[in-house]
Amino acid sequence: MVIAFFVSAFAIKLPIGIAMAIGAIAGILAGGHLFPLDESIRHLVEGMFAYFDPILIIATATIFMFTMERNGLLQVLAAWTLRTFARAPFVLLAAITFIIMFPGMLTGSSTAAVLTTGALMAPVLMHMGVPREKAGAIIAMAALFGMAAPPVNIPALIIGAGVDLPYVGLDLPLLVLSVPIALGTTWALALPHVNKKAAVETARDVEAGPAAKHGAKLFLPLFVVAALMIGERVFPQHIQLGLPLIFLIGMGVALLTGEKVSANKVSIEAMKAALPILGILMGVGMFIQVMTLTGARGEVVIQSLQLPRGWTGLYPIIGTTMPLMGSVSSFGAASVLGVPFVLALPTGPETIIMNAAALSSIVAVGDLMPPTALAGIFAAQVVGEKKYIRVLRWCIIPGIIAVVQGLLAIQFAAPLAQYLVRIGG
Amino acid sequence: MITWLYVLIVAWLVYLTIYNLYKEEKPMDQVTCAMVTIPLLLRLFGIK
Amino acid sequence: MMKALKDRTIRASIFLGLALIVAAVAGYRFRAQWVDEPLYPSPHLTEVRMLSEYHAPLEGTPMDTELYIFDSGEPGGTVLICGGNHPNEPAGYLAAVFILENLRMTEGRAIVMPRMNRGAFLHTESQEAQLPNFFIPTAHGERRFRHGSRVTNPVLQWPDPTVYVNPRGPFWDEIVAEHPEIAEGNPGPGRQTLAGVDSRNVNRMFPGDPRGTITEQLAYAIVTMIREEEVDLAVDYHEASPEYPTNNVIVAHERAADVATWAELLLSGDGVAISTDTSAMHLRGLTHREWGDAYMGIRPVLLEAPNVAQGRLKGRSTPEQIVEGLDMAYVRVQMIQKRLNERLAERARRLEERGRIPRERTRRILYVNIPETGIHIDVRVARHVQTTARLVEAYNDQMAGPPIGIADIPHYDEIIENGSGHYLHGPEGEPPAGAAREEE
């Protein structure tokens, strides 16, 4: 399977999605599952459905982002932010980090964060003098930490569901594991390039563009989308629109509040940009289904569990397999590996919560791993970098630090839990 | 109610995907589009 | 031909055609799961009702499910027996079918609900690569049963919320007003944050919501039925993967704890090793918790048996995995576990010699012993059936409520000896070989 994938992807240079599909078919052949043919087709198609909801989110988020760009919002916002904060880059960078994290915190999706506020902040970062690749890396990492931050961390929810752990007491550990490292990453990547004097000068030169004449109403789509996302969290029993619908409502508002944009045209272009990624998700879905069918998935889990706890045993395995498996899907890795790992670690009532938080922050790093690398791919897209590997290069060190931080949290779970985990009521 | 809105969203994505399928130049990009249509169509018709 | 392929539009049409063919083939397979396999109740059945009689909006929806009622005509209590809460746990479903096709009531009545979440029988889950069916040999040939998913088919309830908050339900406040003591240390149902996918897991949303999603309505209908029919004892059949800590166990609401521990004792005489867990108050939405908190008359329990086919460590998907409970991957894990524990013990000893405290002395990867012959579905069904019989006996012994008399349920040893199929109808409805039992 793996060989078929690599040959198709790198020797024949097929798109990753198709190469994954070929890998899956190779797995079916090798496993002797080809016949009955309708059953093997059923497995392949069923595998695609793992990513059905992500497809809708990615497609609609991309459409929303393209609309905001075309109606002039992005440019105006970039110019405005720069003029306001040019004198305080340190604060501005912190604000940018939080803004990028915000949709990820609320939705548990790094894609949503990259494609919305990530896209908004990309021009700001680049005007400040941050090179394209590093700007992409900042966006990818902030989105990733946003996904791992409370109140919504979906891998943590999935791990909790697998061990009958209610979603209680996770907020503080998740916050500690995500916010400091997110700020640190942004500062480390951006500050060397930011010169206060130059920033003030650039800020003067940046054009707000023709959309500036629309005034404050131009920002309405952002407020609507943010309000709906917050509403879903605050009143989950009353507002349940789901991200795809929220993004389309945002698009609708954006069509009315800025420069004239053709809804049809912008959607087609956005879809064209999103389709290769959707194709990858389809391929990955098939690949994992076949891995499960042939027992390869179980084998990965078994191999991961056979070492004692500690830095020479289980921890490096956690630190590598979780992000690697997360490359195919961080949610899948949370369920398939996260649950057995939590059970392999000490399971005291507070410690288990600390461990679940740590594991969920490690698995989030998987969103940087090729071939899917959702956070990386989209971050490259929003900064206009053709090769996402160039963006990912700058993510390696923060990614490793995030994993090590997670492992340290596991190592010291018991004492940390005393301070961080509060199980009230 | 909300389900119907989502069915509409899927229908629209099917249209966008098939439009791009006919517009893409490279055969492999077309295959990608065709692949993405499969689950969208199955959900659109309430099968899976 | 080659020239035609160079034309982008023709090429696109060919690819689209291929996609349609693939979608059609897969769609045909997906739709095949929507057909209910026939069940053949024992001749002592008195009535079949639909669950929608207790909550009309379910009528005509794919979630509506049959309730098979066995009324002895004698006064007594009511026992509710449920399978198919999670249709990916095949022995849970099969055990309920087994009871349905053999049961005779001598006192009180029984309500058997073999397909609790019918909506979850209608598909298999993505990425789990489950087989769609399993086959049980009967005296008249192999009989097919569906193997479903843990959650309702998304076609019936979609989209999932990002996070799911389970419902409070309409009953709790009323119960607390009448029996304030129940609220002691008990936060009551609902308001628990769960992963979005659990919005389709009926065993996380009791007592349900009459105006909620279709799965929440199902939960509401079931609880309403329990209240209106004044169910005294309820048994909900499940299975769990061998790596899941709660296994081979009766999970009992605190009101059912005495009955469950007494049954545990009776079962030890049958050679069935089982333990009793008390239902946690902070884990909401589950049958053994919410049924008891929504109706004061009921003693609800949930049974778990070990199933390798739903595990995360499972090997390739095969029919043997489901029916024989045989998976060499799990057998191998046991050896790995043994080696690991030897290593841990050795390391702990060395550390202690140096006066240090080891972090890890033993580790359990599996919570159930998997023999090299597997844990056959007959054994798992026999466990559930025998536990049910003993629970009823314990309930009667303790005079927990009006008496319940069940008969014609074969003993654990008989089921293992003859196989569960011996007591099931044939694929065309032929009577089971084991049915010609003398009336006791």
PDB file of N, CA, C and O in Angstrom, chain C residues 121-160:
ATOM      1  N   PHE C 121     -28.787   0.534  12.437  1.00  0.00           N
ATOM      2  CA  PHE C 121     -28.621  -0.713  11.680  1.00  0.00           C
ATOM      3  C   PHE C 121     -28.466  -0.432  10.192  1.00  0.00           C
ATOM      4  O   PHE C 121     -28.107  -1.319   9.429  1.00  0.00           O
ATOM      5  N   LEU C 122     -28.772   0.807   9.779  1.00  0.00           N
ATOM      6  CA  LEU C 122     -28.907   1.094   8.352  1.00  0.00           C
ATOM      7  C   LEU C 122     -27.592   1.475   7.678  1.00  0.00           C
ATOM      8  O   LEU C 122     -27.594   1.878   6.534  1.00  0.00           O
ATOM      9  N   HIS C 123     -26.480   1.381   8.391  1.00  0.00           N
ATOM     10  CA  HIS C 123     -25.191   1.694   7.751  1.00  0.00           C
ATOM     11  C   HIS C 123     -24.060   1.118   8.604  1.00  0.00           C
ATOM     12  O   HIS C 123     -24.287   0.688   9.740  1.00  0.00           O
ATOM     13  N   THR C 124     -22.877   1.112   8.022  1.00  0.00           N
ATOM     14  CA  THR C 124     -21.683   0.775   8.802  1.00  0.00           C
ATOM     15  C   THR C 124     -20.810   2.024   8.820  1.00  0.00           C
ATOM     16  O   THR C 124     -20.881   2.856   7.921  1.00  0.00           O
ATOM     17  N   GLU C 125     -19.963   2.118   9.845  1.00  0.00           N
ATOM     18  CA  GLU C 125     -19.218   3.347  10.040  1.00  0.00           C
ATOM     19  C   GLU C 125     -17.996   3.434   9.130  1.00  0.00           C
ATOM     20  O   GLU C 125     -17.282   2.449   8.961  1.00  0.00           O
ATOM     21  N   SER C 126     -17.754   4.633   8.629  1.00  0.00           N
ATOM     22  CA  SER C 126     -16.566   4.864   7.829  1.00  0.00           C
ATOM     23  C   SER C 126     -15.313   4.633   8.663  1.00  0.00           C
ATOM     24  O   SER C 126     -15.310   4.916   9.856  1.00  0.00           O
ATOM     25  N   GLN C 127     -14.274   4.120   8.028  1.00  0.00           N
ATOM     26  CA  GLN C 127     -12.942   3.870   8.613  1.00  0.00           C
ATOM     27  C   GLN C 127     -12.896   2.616   9.480  1.00  0.00           C
ATOM     28  O   GLN C 127     -11.827   2.178   9.850  1.00  0.00           O
ATOM     29  N   GLU C 128     -14.038   2.060   9.844  1.00  0.00           N
ATOM     30  CA  GLU C 128     -14.024   0.872  10.695  1.00  0.00           C
ATOM     31  C   GLU C 128     -13.985  -0.404   9.860  1.00  0.00           C
ATOM     32  O   GLU C 128     -13.714  -1.476  10.389  1.00  0.00           O
ATOM     33  N   ALA C 129     -14.267  -0.290   8.570  1.00  0.00           N
ATOM     34  CA  ALA C 129     -14.187  -1.428   7.641  1.00  0.00           C
ATOM     35  C   ALA C 129     -14.922  -2.645   8.170  1.00  0.00           C
ATOM     36  O   ALA C 129     -14.419  -3.756   8.152  1.00  0.00           O
ATOM     37  N   GLN C 130     -16.120  -2.420   8.686  1.00  0.00           N
ATOM     38  CA  GLN C 130     -16.918  -3.533   9.199  1.00  0.00           C
ATOM     39  C   GLN C 130     -17.546  -4.299   8.034  1.00  0.00           C
ATOM     40  O   GLN C 130     -17.827  -3.728   6.984  1.00  0.00           O
ATOM     41  N   LEU C 131     -17.797  -5.572   8.268  1.00  0.00           N
ATOM     42  CA  LEU C 131     -18.574  -6.337   7.305  1.00  0.00           C
ATOM     43  C   LEU C 131     -20.049  -6.012   7.538  1.00  0.00           C
ATOM     44  O   LEU C 131     -20.457  -5.762   8.670  1.00  0.00           O
ATOM     45  N   PRO C 132     -20.854  -6.006   6.468  1.00  0.00           N
ATOM     46  CA  PRO C 132     -22.239  -5.570   6.637  1.00  0.00           C
ATOM     47  C   PRO C 132     -23.148  -6.616   7.289  1.00  0.00           C
ATOM     48  O   PRO C 132     -24.209  -6.269   7.800  1.00  0.00           O
ATOM     49  N   ASN C 133     -22.743  -7.877   7.252  1.00  0.00           N
ATOM     50  CA  ASN C 133     -23.593  -8.948   7.779  1.00  0.00           C
ATOM     51  C   ASN C 133     -22.758  -9.937   8.552  1.00  0.00           C
ATOM     52  O   ASN C 133     -21.548 -10.018   8.391  1.00  0.00           O
ATOM     53  N   PHE C 134     -23.449 -10.741   9.389  1.00  0.00           N
ATOM     54  CA  PHE C 134     -22.820 -11.943   9.913  1.00  0.00           C
ATOM     55  C   PHE C 134     -23.832 -13.078   9.835  1.00  0.00           C
ATOM     56  O   PHE C 134     -25.038 -12.852   9.738  1.00  0.00           O
ATOM     57  N   PHE C 135     -23.324 -14.289   9.832  1.00  0.00           N
ATOM     58  CA  PHE C 135     -24.181 -15.442   9.561  1.00  0.00           C
ATOM     59  C   PHE C 135     -24.097 -16.440  10.708  1.00  0.00           C
ATOM     60  O   PHE C 135     -23.013 -16.780  11.179  1.00  0.00           O
ATOM     61  N   ILE C 136     -25.269 -16.895  11.162  1.00  0.00           N
ATOM     62  CA  ILE C 136     -25.334 -17.862  12.252  1.00  0.00           C
ATOM     63  C   ILE C 136     -25.910 -19.159  11.705  1.00  0.00           C
ATOM     64  O   ILE C 136     -26.999 -19.150  11.103  1.00  0.00           O
ATOM     65  N   PRO C 137     -25.184 -20.274  11.870  1.00  0.00           N
ATOM     66  CA  PRO C 137     -25.726 -21.539  11.376  1.00  0.00           C
ATOM     67  C   PRO C 137     -26.907 -22.003  12.232  1.00  0.00           C
ATOM     68  O   PRO C 137     -26.829 -21.978  13.461  1.00  0.00           O
ATOM     69  N   THR C 138     -28.013 -22.351  11.573  1.00  0.00           N
ATOM     70  CA  THR C 138     -29.152 -22.913  12.288  1.00  0.00           C
ATOM     71  C   THR C 138     -29.355 -24.333  11.763  1.00  0.00           C
ATOM     72  O   THR C 138     -28.622 -24.778  10.861  1.00  0.00           O
ATOM     73  N   ALA C 139     -30.356 -25.024  12.286  1.00  0.00           N
ATOM     74  CA  ALA C 139     -30.632 -26.391  11.821  1.00  0.00           C
ATOM     75  C   ALA C 139     -31.060 -26.401  10.361  1.00  0.00           C
ATOM     76  O   ALA C 139     -31.038 -27.434   9.701  1.00  0.00           O
ATOM     77  N   HIS C 140     -31.452 -25.242   9.833  1.00  0.00           N
ATOM     78  CA  HIS C 140     -31.964 -25.182   8.470  1.00  0.00           C
ATOM     79  C   HIS C 140     -31.103 -24.333   7.560  1.00  0.00           C
ATOM     80  O   HIS C 140     -31.578 -23.814   6.561  1.00  0.00           O
ATOM     81  N   GLY C 141     -29.870 -24.173   7.914  1.00  0.00           N
ATOM     82  CA  GLY C 141     -28.985 -23.366   7.071  1.00  0.00           C
ATOM     83  C   GLY C 141     -28.586 -22.079   7.776  1.00  0.00           C
ATOM     84  O   GLY C 141     -28.996 -21.814   8.901  1.00  0.00           O
ATOM     85  N   GLU C 142     -27.780 -21.292   7.068  1.00  0.00           N
ATOM     86  CA  GLU C 142     -27.235 -20.083   7.683  1.00  0.00           C
ATOM     87  C   GLU C 142     -28.246 -18.952   7.690  1.00  0.00           C
ATOM     88  O   GLU C 142     -28.942 -18.729   6.704  1.00  0.00           O
ATOM     89  N   ARG C 143     -28.300 -18.254   8.780  1.00  0.00           N
ATOM     90  CA  ARG C 143     -29.206 -17.117   8.863  1.00  0.00           C
ATOM     91  C   ARG C 143     -28.406 -15.829   8.927  1.00  0.00           C
ATOM     92  O   ARG C 143     -27.410 -15.748   9.633  1.00  0.00           O
ATOM     93  N   ARG C 144     -28.872 -14.830   8.169  1.00  0.00           N
ATOM     94  CA  ARG C 144     -28.119 -13.577   8.046  1.00  0.00           C
ATOM     95  C   ARG C 144     -28.629 -12.543   9.043  1.00  0.00           C
ATOM     96  O   ARG C 144     -29.834 -12.409   9.243  1.00  0.00           O
ATOM     97  N   PHE C 145     -27.702 -11.864   9.676  1.00  0.00           N
ATOM     98  CA  PHE C 145     -28.058 -10.735  10.535  1.00  0.00           C
ATOM     99  C   PHE C 145     -27.215  -9.541  10.118  1.00  0.00           C
ATOM    100  O   PHE C 145     -26.062  -9.700   9.722  1.00  0.00           O
ATOM    101  N   ARG C 146     -27.785  -8.356  10.258  1.00  0.00           N
ATOM    102  CA  ARG C 146     -27.012  -7.164   9.900  1.00  0.00           C
ATOM    103  C   ARG C 146     -26.049  -6.782  11.011  1.00  0.00           C
ATOM    104  O   ARG C 146     -26.310  -6.990  12.191  1.00  0.00           O
ATOM    105  N   HIS C 147     -24.939  -6.211  10.589  1.00  0.00           N
ATOM    106  CA  HIS C 147     -23.949  -5.685  11.509  1.00  0.00           C
ATOM    107  C   HIS C 147     -23.941  -4.184  11.240  1.00  0.00           C
ATOM    108  O   HIS C 147     -23.590  -3.755  10.142  1.00  0.00           O
ATOM    109  N   GLY C 148     -24.372  -3.395  12.194  1.00  0.00           N
ATOM    110  CA  GLY C 148     -24.561  -1.965  11.926  1.00  0.00           C
ATOM    111  C   GLY C 148     -23.486  -1.100  12.530  1.00  0.00           C
ATOM    112  O   GLY C 148     -22.329  -1.489  12.652  1.00  0.00           O
ATOM    113  N   SER C 149     -23.878   0.085  12.925  1.00  0.00           N
ATOM    114  CA  SER C 149     -22.947   1.084  13.449  1.00  0.00           C
ATOM    115  C   SER C 149     -23.349   1.438  14.879  1.00  0.00           C
ATOM    116  O   SER C 149     -24.408   1.058  15.355  1.00  0.00           O
ATOM    117  N   ARG C 150     -22.474   2.170  15.538  1.00  0.00           N
ATOM    118  CA  ARG C 150     -22.762   2.619  16.900  1.00  0.00           C
ATOM    119  C   ARG C 150     -23.780   3.757  16.912  1.00  0.00           C
ATOM    120  O   ARG C 150     -24.467   3.979  17.878  1.00  0.00           O
ATOM    121  N   VAL C 151     -23.855   4.478  15.803  1.00  0.00           N
ATOM    122  CA  VAL C 151     -24.652   5.705  15.767  1.00  0.00           C
ATOM    123  C   VAL C 151     -25.642   5.683  14.605  1.00  0.00           C
ATOM    124  O   VAL C 151     -25.453   4.970  13.623  1.00  0.00           O
ATOM    125  N   THR C 152     -26.677   6.488  14.740  1.00  0.00           N
ATOM    126  CA  THR C 152     -27.706   6.623  13.706  1.00  0.00           C
ATOM    127  C   THR C 152     -27.079   6.976  12.356  1.00  0.00           C
ATOM    128  O   THR C 152     -26.116   7.745  12.295  1.00  0.00           O
ATOM    129  N   ASN C 153     -27.666   6.430  11.295  1.00  0.00           N
ATOM    130  CA  ASN C 153     -27.219   6.764   9.945  1.00  0.00           C
ATOM    131  C   ASN C 153     -27.319   8.282   9.730  1.00  0.00           C
ATOM    132  O   ASN C 153     -28.363   8.870   9.969  1.00  0.00           O
ATOM    133  N   PRO C 154     -26.218   8.928   9.284  1.00  0.00           N
ATOM    134  CA  PRO C 154     -26.260  10.386   9.122  1.00  0.00           C
ATOM    135  C   PRO C 154     -27.295  10.849   8.104  1.00  0.00           C
ATOM    136  O   PRO C 154     -27.700  12.015   8.138  1.00  0.00           O
ATOM    137  N   VAL C 155     -27.707   9.956   7.216  1.00  0.00           N
ATOM    138  CA  VAL C 155     -28.743  10.362   6.269  1.00  0.00           C
ATOM    139  C   VAL C 155     -30.024  10.759   7.021  1.00  0.00           C
ATOM    140  O   VAL C 155     -30.796  11.605   6.574  1.00  0.00           O
ATOM    141  N   LEU C 156     -30.229  10.146   8.192  1.00  0.00           N
ATOM    142  CA  LEU C 156     -31.442  10.422   8.964  1.00  0.00           C
ATOM    143  C   LEU C 156     -31.287  11.634   9.865  1.00  0.00           C
ATOM    144  O   LEU C 156     -32.267  12.205  10.305  1.00  0.00           O
ATOM    145  N   GLN C 157     -30.079  11.976  10.205  1.00  0.00           N
ATOM    146  CA  GLN C 157     -29.870  13.096  11.128  1.00  0.00           C
ATOM    147  C   GLN C 157     -28.553  13.770  10.772  1.00  0.00           C
ATOM    148  O   GLN C 157     -27.485  13.228  11.025  1.00  0.00           O
ATOM    149  N   TRP C 158     -28.677  14.942  10.213  1.00  0.00           N
ATOM    150  CA  TRP C 158     -27.509  15.573   9.651  1.00  0.00           C
ATOM    151  C   TRP C 158     -27.787  17.044   9.508  1.00  0.00           C
ATOM    152  O   TRP C 158     -28.928  17.403   9.236  1.00  0.00           O
ATOM    153  N   PRO C 159     -26.844  17.922   9.744  1.00  0.00           N
ATOM    154  CA  PRO C 159     -25.445  17.701  10.122  1.00  0.00           C
ATOM    155  C   PRO C 159     -25.284  17.490  11.632  1.00  0.00           C
ATOM    156  O   PRO C 159     -26.166  17.836  12.403  1.00  0.00           O
ATOM    157  N   ASP C 160     -24.153  16.941  12.033  1.00  0.00           N
ATOM    158  CA  ASP C 160     -23.807  16.842  13.446  1.00  0.00           C
ATOM    159  C   ASP C 160     -23.383  18.216  13.946  1.00  0.00           C
ATOM    160  O   ASP C 160     -22.735  18.962  13.219  1.00  0.00           O
TER     161      ASP C 160
END
